[in-house]
């Protein structure tokens, strides 16, 4: 069987226009700009329009990535959307996106790995390219977390946000591409963050709506403690598999959950903060989309140079985690 190196050949992102600042939140819940800024690093977040769904954001990010790759949607062999806020329970948002893009009748499916979604999606896509099954795969992380956020719950509404990031994957023709990927999960922590109702465990009813069970619930502090440990452990695996050390890393793009998590993770890896990409002050925590948007922004800002070794590490609901090392 063939084994080909896979590469993210282009990226695109889309952030909705509407902004909710910390000052806006002060008027909605018992919080302050000072608390949110110092405890999370977030100053503002972008929120989708009432009529905008995950597929709409995904579409905007996808057309930018396709344009940068210089290809049409007709050339795609597969579409993977990673999201915890799909347009609906089913059909998959990826199928809706396939139609919007005018792609061929290629396989299209969703991957649900919360904040680790983009790394999970890229990992799955890279298998199909690596083994020679497909040539061109679109992976899109799209989140409309504002739709499952309880805007009366200060534990969650101050951190989450909306956005989408896309990547086109193809076989690499040079030294650049994915060097290593590592994925993990622990369902023992499934109750730490999630939306209780609306699935088969607690189907939608008037009672579940009245009890606000369709909104995200999160034990933030428990997540925080696990996040730092697991993000470092995941990154260690990708680094070790590549036979490298943290000193070899040119750029680190972590999941954007909280600036204190990012700083603690970078410190344990001895990666200086000037090599770490942070966008949560502007974008908040966009779950699966965070890393995908951050990669696109870092490229657009000229922060990523050809040949750079870029490390990614993520952590989220599930619990899930993962890491990836690429040569740009
Ligand atoms: O993306 C992956 C999934 N999510 C995460 O990884 C999130 C990880 N967790 C976090 O980022 C943090 O835990 C939070 C930002 C959610 C919370 O920060 P924290 O430092 O862990 O705060 P805490 O929950 O321990 O609460 C500390 C205090 C409490 O008051 P008391 O009991 O000490 O009087 C809270 O009631 O801060 C209070 N508090 C707030 N105060 C003002 C909690 N949320 C707020 C708020 N504004 N928004």
PDB file of C-alpha atoms in Angstrom, residues 51-227:
ATOM      1  CA  UNK A  51     -30.171  33.186  10.853  1.00  0.00           C
ATOM      2  CA  UNK A  52     -26.550  32.048  10.416  1.00  0.00           C
ATOM      3  CA  UNK A  53     -25.898  28.334  11.035  1.00  0.00           C
ATOM      4  CA  UNK A  54     -22.662  26.326  11.218  1.00  0.00           C
ATOM      5  CA  UNK A  55     -22.845  25.498   7.481  1.00  0.00           C
ATOM      6  CA  UNK A  56     -23.019  29.219   6.594  1.00  0.00           C
ATOM      7  CA  UNK A  57     -19.839  29.963   8.520  1.00  0.00           C
ATOM      8  CA  UNK A  58     -18.229  26.789   7.131  1.00  0.00           C
ATOM      9  CA  UNK A  59     -19.109  27.865   3.584  1.00  0.00           C
ATOM     10  CA  UNK A  60     -17.396  31.252   3.977  1.00  0.00           C
ATOM     11  CA  UNK A  61     -14.225  29.691   5.396  1.00  0.00           C
ATOM     12  CA  UNK A  62     -14.250  26.939   2.741  1.00  0.00           C
ATOM     13  CA  UNK A  63     -14.477  29.210  -0.300  1.00  0.00           C
ATOM     14  CA  UNK A  64     -11.469  31.166   0.974  1.00  0.00           C
ATOM     15  CA  UNK A  65      -9.449  27.967   1.484  1.00  0.00           C
ATOM     16  CA  UNK A  66     -10.444  26.621  -1.952  1.00  0.00           C
ATOM     17  CA  UNK A  67      -9.529  29.929  -3.601  1.00  0.00           C
ATOM     18  CA  UNK A  68      -6.119  29.956  -1.931  1.00  0.00           C
ATOM     19  CA  UNK A  69      -5.547  26.355  -3.051  1.00  0.00           C
ATOM     20  CA  UNK A  70      -6.502  27.436  -6.582  1.00  0.00           C
ATOM     21  CA  UNK A  71      -9.083  24.676  -6.927  1.00  0.00           C
ATOM     22  CA  UNK A  72     -12.826  24.452  -7.394  1.00  0.00           C
ATOM     23  CA  UNK A  73     -15.145  22.533  -5.060  1.00  0.00           C
ATOM     24  CA  UNK A  74     -15.633  20.054  -7.935  1.00  0.00           C
ATOM     25  CA  UNK A  75     -12.088  18.817  -7.348  1.00  0.00           C
ATOM     26  CA  UNK A  76     -12.802  17.739  -3.755  1.00  0.00           C
ATOM     27  CA  UNK A  77     -12.859  14.009  -2.972  1.00  0.00           C
ATOM     28  CA  UNK A  78     -14.265  14.273   0.573  1.00  0.00           C
ATOM     29  CA  UNK A  79     -15.633  16.858   3.012  1.00  0.00           C
ATOM     30  CA  UNK A  80     -15.262  16.580   6.779  1.00  0.00           C
ATOM     31  CA  UNK A  81     -16.946  19.123   9.043  1.00  0.00           C
ATOM     32  CA  UNK A  82     -16.023  19.157  12.710  1.00  0.00           C
ATOM     33  CA  UNK A  83     -18.544  20.821  14.984  1.00  0.00           C
ATOM     34  CA  UNK A  84     -20.498  20.532  18.222  1.00  0.00           C
ATOM     35  CA  UNK A  85     -23.069  22.983  16.869  1.00  0.00           C
ATOM     36  CA  UNK A  86     -24.299  21.306  13.658  1.00  0.00           C
ATOM     37  CA  UNK A  87     -27.138  22.902  11.690  1.00  0.00           C
ATOM     38  CA  UNK A  88     -29.377  20.158  13.128  1.00  0.00           C
ATOM     39  CA  UNK A  89     -29.030  16.721  14.782  1.00  0.00           C
ATOM     40  CA  UNK A  90     -28.988  15.178  11.320  1.00  0.00           C
ATOM     41  CA  UNK A  91     -28.316  15.249   8.394  1.00  0.00           C
ATOM     42  CA  UNK A  92     -24.657  16.088   8.737  1.00  0.00           C
ATOM     43  CA  UNK A  93     -23.606  19.702   8.290  1.00  0.00           C
ATOM     44  CA  UNK A  94     -20.942  18.369   5.890  1.00  0.00           C
ATOM     45  CA  UNK A  95     -23.719  17.208   3.518  1.00  0.00           C
ATOM     46  CA  UNK A  96     -25.379  20.621   3.676  1.00  0.00           C
ATOM     47  CA  UNK A  97     -21.986  22.200   2.942  1.00  0.00           C
ATOM     48  CA  UNK A  98     -21.305  19.825   0.046  1.00  0.00           C
ATOM     49  CA  UNK A  99     -24.469  21.088  -1.657  1.00  0.00           C
ATOM     50  CA  UNK A 100     -23.734  24.748  -0.878  1.00  0.00           C
ATOM     51  CA  UNK A 101     -20.260  24.455  -2.381  1.00  0.00           C
ATOM     52  CA  UNK A 102     -21.515  22.656  -5.487  1.00  0.00           C
ATOM     53  CA  UNK A 103     -19.123  19.777  -4.866  1.00  0.00           C
ATOM     54  CA  UNK A 104     -19.588  16.404  -6.557  1.00  0.00           C
ATOM     55  CA  UNK A 105     -21.411  13.551  -4.800  1.00  0.00           C
ATOM     56  CA  UNK A 106     -18.380  12.834  -2.664  1.00  0.00           C
ATOM     57  CA  UNK A 107     -18.465  11.443   0.886  1.00  0.00           C
ATOM     58  CA  UNK A 108     -19.339  14.128   3.433  1.00  0.00           C
ATOM     59  CA  UNK A 109     -19.656  13.599   7.182  1.00  0.00           C
ATOM     60  CA  UNK A 110     -19.333  15.331  10.527  1.00  0.00           C
ATOM     61  CA  UNK A 111     -16.819  14.600  13.257  1.00  0.00           C
ATOM     62  CA  UNK A 112     -17.717  15.516  16.806  1.00  0.00           C
ATOM     63  CA  UNK A 113     -14.686  15.907  19.043  1.00  0.00           C
ATOM     64  CA  UNK A 114     -15.495  19.299  20.603  1.00  0.00           C
ATOM     65  CA  UNK A 115     -12.459  21.593  20.835  1.00  0.00           C
ATOM     66  CA  UNK A 116     -10.215  18.835  19.439  1.00  0.00           C
ATOM     67  CA  UNK A 117     -12.331  18.623  16.279  1.00  0.00           C
ATOM     68  CA  UNK A 118      -9.945  20.169  13.761  1.00  0.00           C
ATOM     69  CA  UNK A 119      -7.032  17.942  14.761  1.00  0.00           C
ATOM     70  CA  UNK A 120      -9.340  14.884  14.711  1.00  0.00           C
ATOM     71  CA  UNK A 121     -10.661  15.911  11.270  1.00  0.00           C
ATOM     72  CA  UNK A 122      -7.212  16.508   9.790  1.00  0.00           C
ATOM     73  CA  UNK A 123      -6.030  13.200  11.223  1.00  0.00           C
ATOM     74  CA  UNK A 124      -8.904  11.279   9.560  1.00  0.00           C
ATOM     75  CA  UNK A 125      -8.442  13.113   6.245  1.00  0.00           C
ATOM     76  CA  UNK A 126      -4.709  12.477   6.240  1.00  0.00           C
ATOM     77  CA  UNK A 127      -5.301   8.688   6.439  1.00  0.00           C
ATOM     78  CA  UNK A 128      -7.303   8.732   3.185  1.00  0.00           C
ATOM     79  CA  UNK A 129      -4.614  10.760   1.431  1.00  0.00           C
ATOM     80  CA  UNK A 130      -1.718   8.890   2.955  1.00  0.00           C
ATOM     81  CA  UNK A 131      -3.049   5.486   1.814  1.00  0.00           C
ATOM     82  CA  UNK A 132      -3.753   6.761  -1.690  1.00  0.00           C
ATOM     83  CA  UNK A 133      -7.574   6.628  -1.573  1.00  0.00           C
ATOM     84  CA  UNK A 134      -8.128  10.354  -2.153  1.00  0.00           C
ATOM     85  CA  UNK A 135      -6.202  13.360  -3.463  1.00  0.00           C
ATOM     86  CA  UNK A 136      -8.039  16.391  -2.089  1.00  0.00           C
ATOM     87  CA  UNK A 137     -10.017  16.676   1.147  1.00  0.00           C
ATOM     88  CA  UNK A 138     -11.653  19.706   2.758  1.00  0.00           C
ATOM     89  CA  UNK A 139     -11.675  19.790   6.556  1.00  0.00           C
ATOM     90  CA  UNK A 140     -13.773  22.539   8.118  1.00  0.00           C
ATOM     91  CA  UNK A 141     -14.186  23.343  11.796  1.00  0.00           C
ATOM     92  CA  UNK A 142     -17.273  25.472  12.231  1.00  0.00           C
ATOM     93  CA  UNK A 143     -18.903  26.538  15.471  1.00  0.00           C
ATOM     94  CA  UNK A 144     -21.909  28.617  16.408  1.00  0.00           C
ATOM     95  CA  UNK A 145     -21.500  28.200  20.152  1.00  0.00           C
ATOM     96  CA  UNK A 146     -23.590  31.324  20.767  1.00  0.00           C
ATOM     97  CA  UNK A 147     -26.628  29.191  19.877  1.00  0.00           C
ATOM     98  CA  UNK A 148     -26.030  26.748  22.759  1.00  0.00           C
ATOM     99  CA  UNK A 149     -24.726  29.338  25.219  1.00  0.00           C
ATOM    100  CA  UNK A 150     -26.899  30.290  28.166  1.00  0.00           C
ATOM    101  CA  UNK A 151     -26.577  34.061  28.113  1.00  0.00           C
ATOM    102  CA  UNK A 152     -27.705  34.095  31.758  1.00  0.00           C
ATOM    103  CA  UNK A 153     -24.852  31.790  32.888  1.00  0.00           C
ATOM    104  CA  UNK A 154     -21.672  33.736  33.624  1.00  0.00           C
ATOM    105  CA  UNK A 155     -19.668  30.508  33.916  1.00  0.00           C
ATOM    106  CA  UNK A 156     -19.942  29.905  30.186  1.00  0.00           C
ATOM    107  CA  UNK A 157     -21.178  32.983  28.326  1.00  0.00           C
ATOM    108  CA  UNK A 158     -17.978  34.953  28.913  1.00  0.00           C
ATOM    109  CA  UNK A 159     -15.727  32.514  27.065  1.00  0.00           C
ATOM    110  CA  UNK A 160     -17.497  30.988  24.062  1.00  0.00           C
ATOM    111  CA  UNK A 161     -17.729  32.436  20.548  1.00  0.00           C
ATOM    112  CA  UNK A 162     -18.458  31.667  16.900  1.00  0.00           C
ATOM    113  CA  UNK A 163     -16.203  31.180  13.889  1.00  0.00           C
ATOM    114  CA  UNK A 164     -15.024  28.755  11.221  1.00  0.00           C
ATOM    115  CA  UNK A 165     -11.679  27.649   9.853  1.00  0.00           C
ATOM    116  CA  UNK A 166     -11.012  25.410   6.855  1.00  0.00           C
ATOM    117  CA  UNK A 167      -8.055  23.531   5.455  1.00  0.00           C
ATOM    118  CA  UNK A 168      -7.524  21.802   2.105  1.00  0.00           C
ATOM    119  CA  UNK A 169      -5.403  18.661   2.381  1.00  0.00           C
ATOM    120  CA  UNK A 170      -3.473  17.040  -0.468  1.00  0.00           C
ATOM    121  CA  UNK A 171      -0.418  14.811  -0.876  1.00  0.00           C
ATOM    122  CA  UNK A 172       2.795  16.718  -0.261  1.00  0.00           C
ATOM    123  CA  UNK A 173       5.182  17.153  -3.140  1.00  0.00           C
ATOM    124  CA  UNK A 174       8.132  18.232  -1.012  1.00  0.00           C
ATOM    125  CA  UNK A 175       9.427  18.025   2.554  1.00  0.00           C
ATOM    126  CA  UNK A 176       6.514  19.990   3.997  1.00  0.00           C
ATOM    127  CA  UNK A 177       3.462  18.367   5.556  1.00  0.00           C
ATOM    128  CA  UNK A 178       2.202  16.497   8.576  1.00  0.00           C
ATOM    129  CA  UNK A 179       5.036  14.967  10.597  1.00  0.00           C
ATOM    130  CA  UNK A 180       3.047  13.413  13.448  1.00  0.00           C
ATOM    131  CA  UNK A 181      -0.434  13.374  14.945  1.00  0.00           C
ATOM    132  CA  UNK A 182      -1.648  12.051  18.269  1.00  0.00           C
ATOM    133  CA  UNK A 183      -5.276  11.709  19.452  1.00  0.00           C
ATOM    134  CA  UNK A 184      -6.799  10.740  22.798  1.00  0.00           C
ATOM    135  CA  UNK A 185     -10.085  10.658  24.711  1.00  0.00           C
ATOM    136  CA  UNK A 186     -11.485   9.815  28.141  1.00  0.00           C
ATOM    137  CA  UNK A 187     -15.250   9.376  28.421  1.00  0.00           C
ATOM    138  CA  UNK A 188     -14.974   9.238  32.202  1.00  0.00           C
ATOM    139  CA  UNK A 189     -15.030  13.036  31.984  1.00  0.00           C
ATOM    140  CA  UNK A 190     -18.062  13.174  29.693  1.00  0.00           C
ATOM    141  CA  UNK A 191     -20.116  15.100  32.259  1.00  0.00           C
ATOM    142  CA  UNK A 192     -17.592  17.923  32.656  1.00  0.00           C
ATOM    143  CA  UNK A 193     -18.782  19.908  29.645  1.00  0.00           C
ATOM    144  CA  UNK A 194     -21.705  19.355  27.298  1.00  0.00           C
ATOM    145  CA  UNK A 195     -25.328  20.001  26.393  1.00  0.00           C
ATOM    146  CA  UNK A 196     -27.517  17.622  28.447  1.00  0.00           C
ATOM    147  CA  UNK A 197     -30.761  17.661  26.424  1.00  0.00           C
ATOM    148  CA  UNK A 198     -31.800  17.240  22.819  1.00  0.00           C
ATOM    149  CA  UNK A 199     -30.264  13.806  22.273  1.00  0.00           C
ATOM    150  CA  UNK A 200     -31.549  10.294  22.992  1.00  0.00           C
ATOM    151  CA  UNK A 201     -30.661  10.454  26.713  1.00  0.00           C
ATOM    152  CA  UNK A 202     -32.868  13.466  27.362  1.00  0.00           C
ATOM    153  CA  UNK A 203     -35.070  14.174  24.334  1.00  0.00           C
ATOM    154  CA  UNK A 204     -36.389  17.698  23.871  1.00  0.00           C
ATOM    155  CA  UNK A 205     -39.535  18.475  25.865  1.00  0.00           C
ATOM    156  CA  UNK A 206     -41.147  21.541  27.353  1.00  0.00           C
ATOM    157  CA  UNK A 207     -39.562  20.547  30.661  1.00  0.00           C
ATOM    158  CA  UNK A 208     -36.031  20.374  29.221  1.00  0.00           C
ATOM    159  CA  UNK A 209     -36.510  23.780  27.633  1.00  0.00           C
ATOM    160  CA  UNK A 210     -37.862  25.287  30.856  1.00  0.00           C
ATOM    161  CA  UNK A 211     -34.922  23.828  32.771  1.00  0.00           C
ATOM    162  CA  UNK A 212     -32.477  25.337  30.233  1.00  0.00           C
ATOM    163  CA  UNK A 213     -31.013  21.869  29.554  1.00  0.00           C
ATOM    164  CA  UNK A 214     -30.368  22.678  25.889  1.00  0.00           C
ATOM    165  CA  UNK A 215     -27.616  25.070  26.872  1.00  0.00           C
ATOM    166  CA  UNK A 216     -24.016  24.167  27.514  1.00  0.00           C
ATOM    167  CA  UNK A 217     -23.100  23.233  31.098  1.00  0.00           C
ATOM    168  CA  UNK A 218     -19.460  23.310  32.144  1.00  0.00           C
ATOM    169  CA  UNK A 219     -17.390  22.581  35.236  1.00  0.00           C
ATOM    170  CA  UNK A 220     -14.792  25.118  34.172  1.00  0.00           C
ATOM    171  CA  UNK A 221     -12.362  24.632  36.995  1.00  0.00           C
ATOM    172  CA  UNK A 222     -12.189  20.843  36.533  1.00  0.00           C
ATOM    173  CA  UNK A 223     -11.598  21.289  32.822  1.00  0.00           C
ATOM    174  CA  UNK A 224      -8.883  23.839  33.501  1.00  0.00           C
ATOM    175  CA  UNK A 225      -6.888  21.479  35.727  1.00  0.00           C
ATOM    176  CA  UNK A 226      -7.035  18.617  33.235  1.00  0.00           C
ATOM    177  CA  UNK A 227      -6.417  20.798  30.185  1.00  0.00           C
TER     178      UNK A 227
END
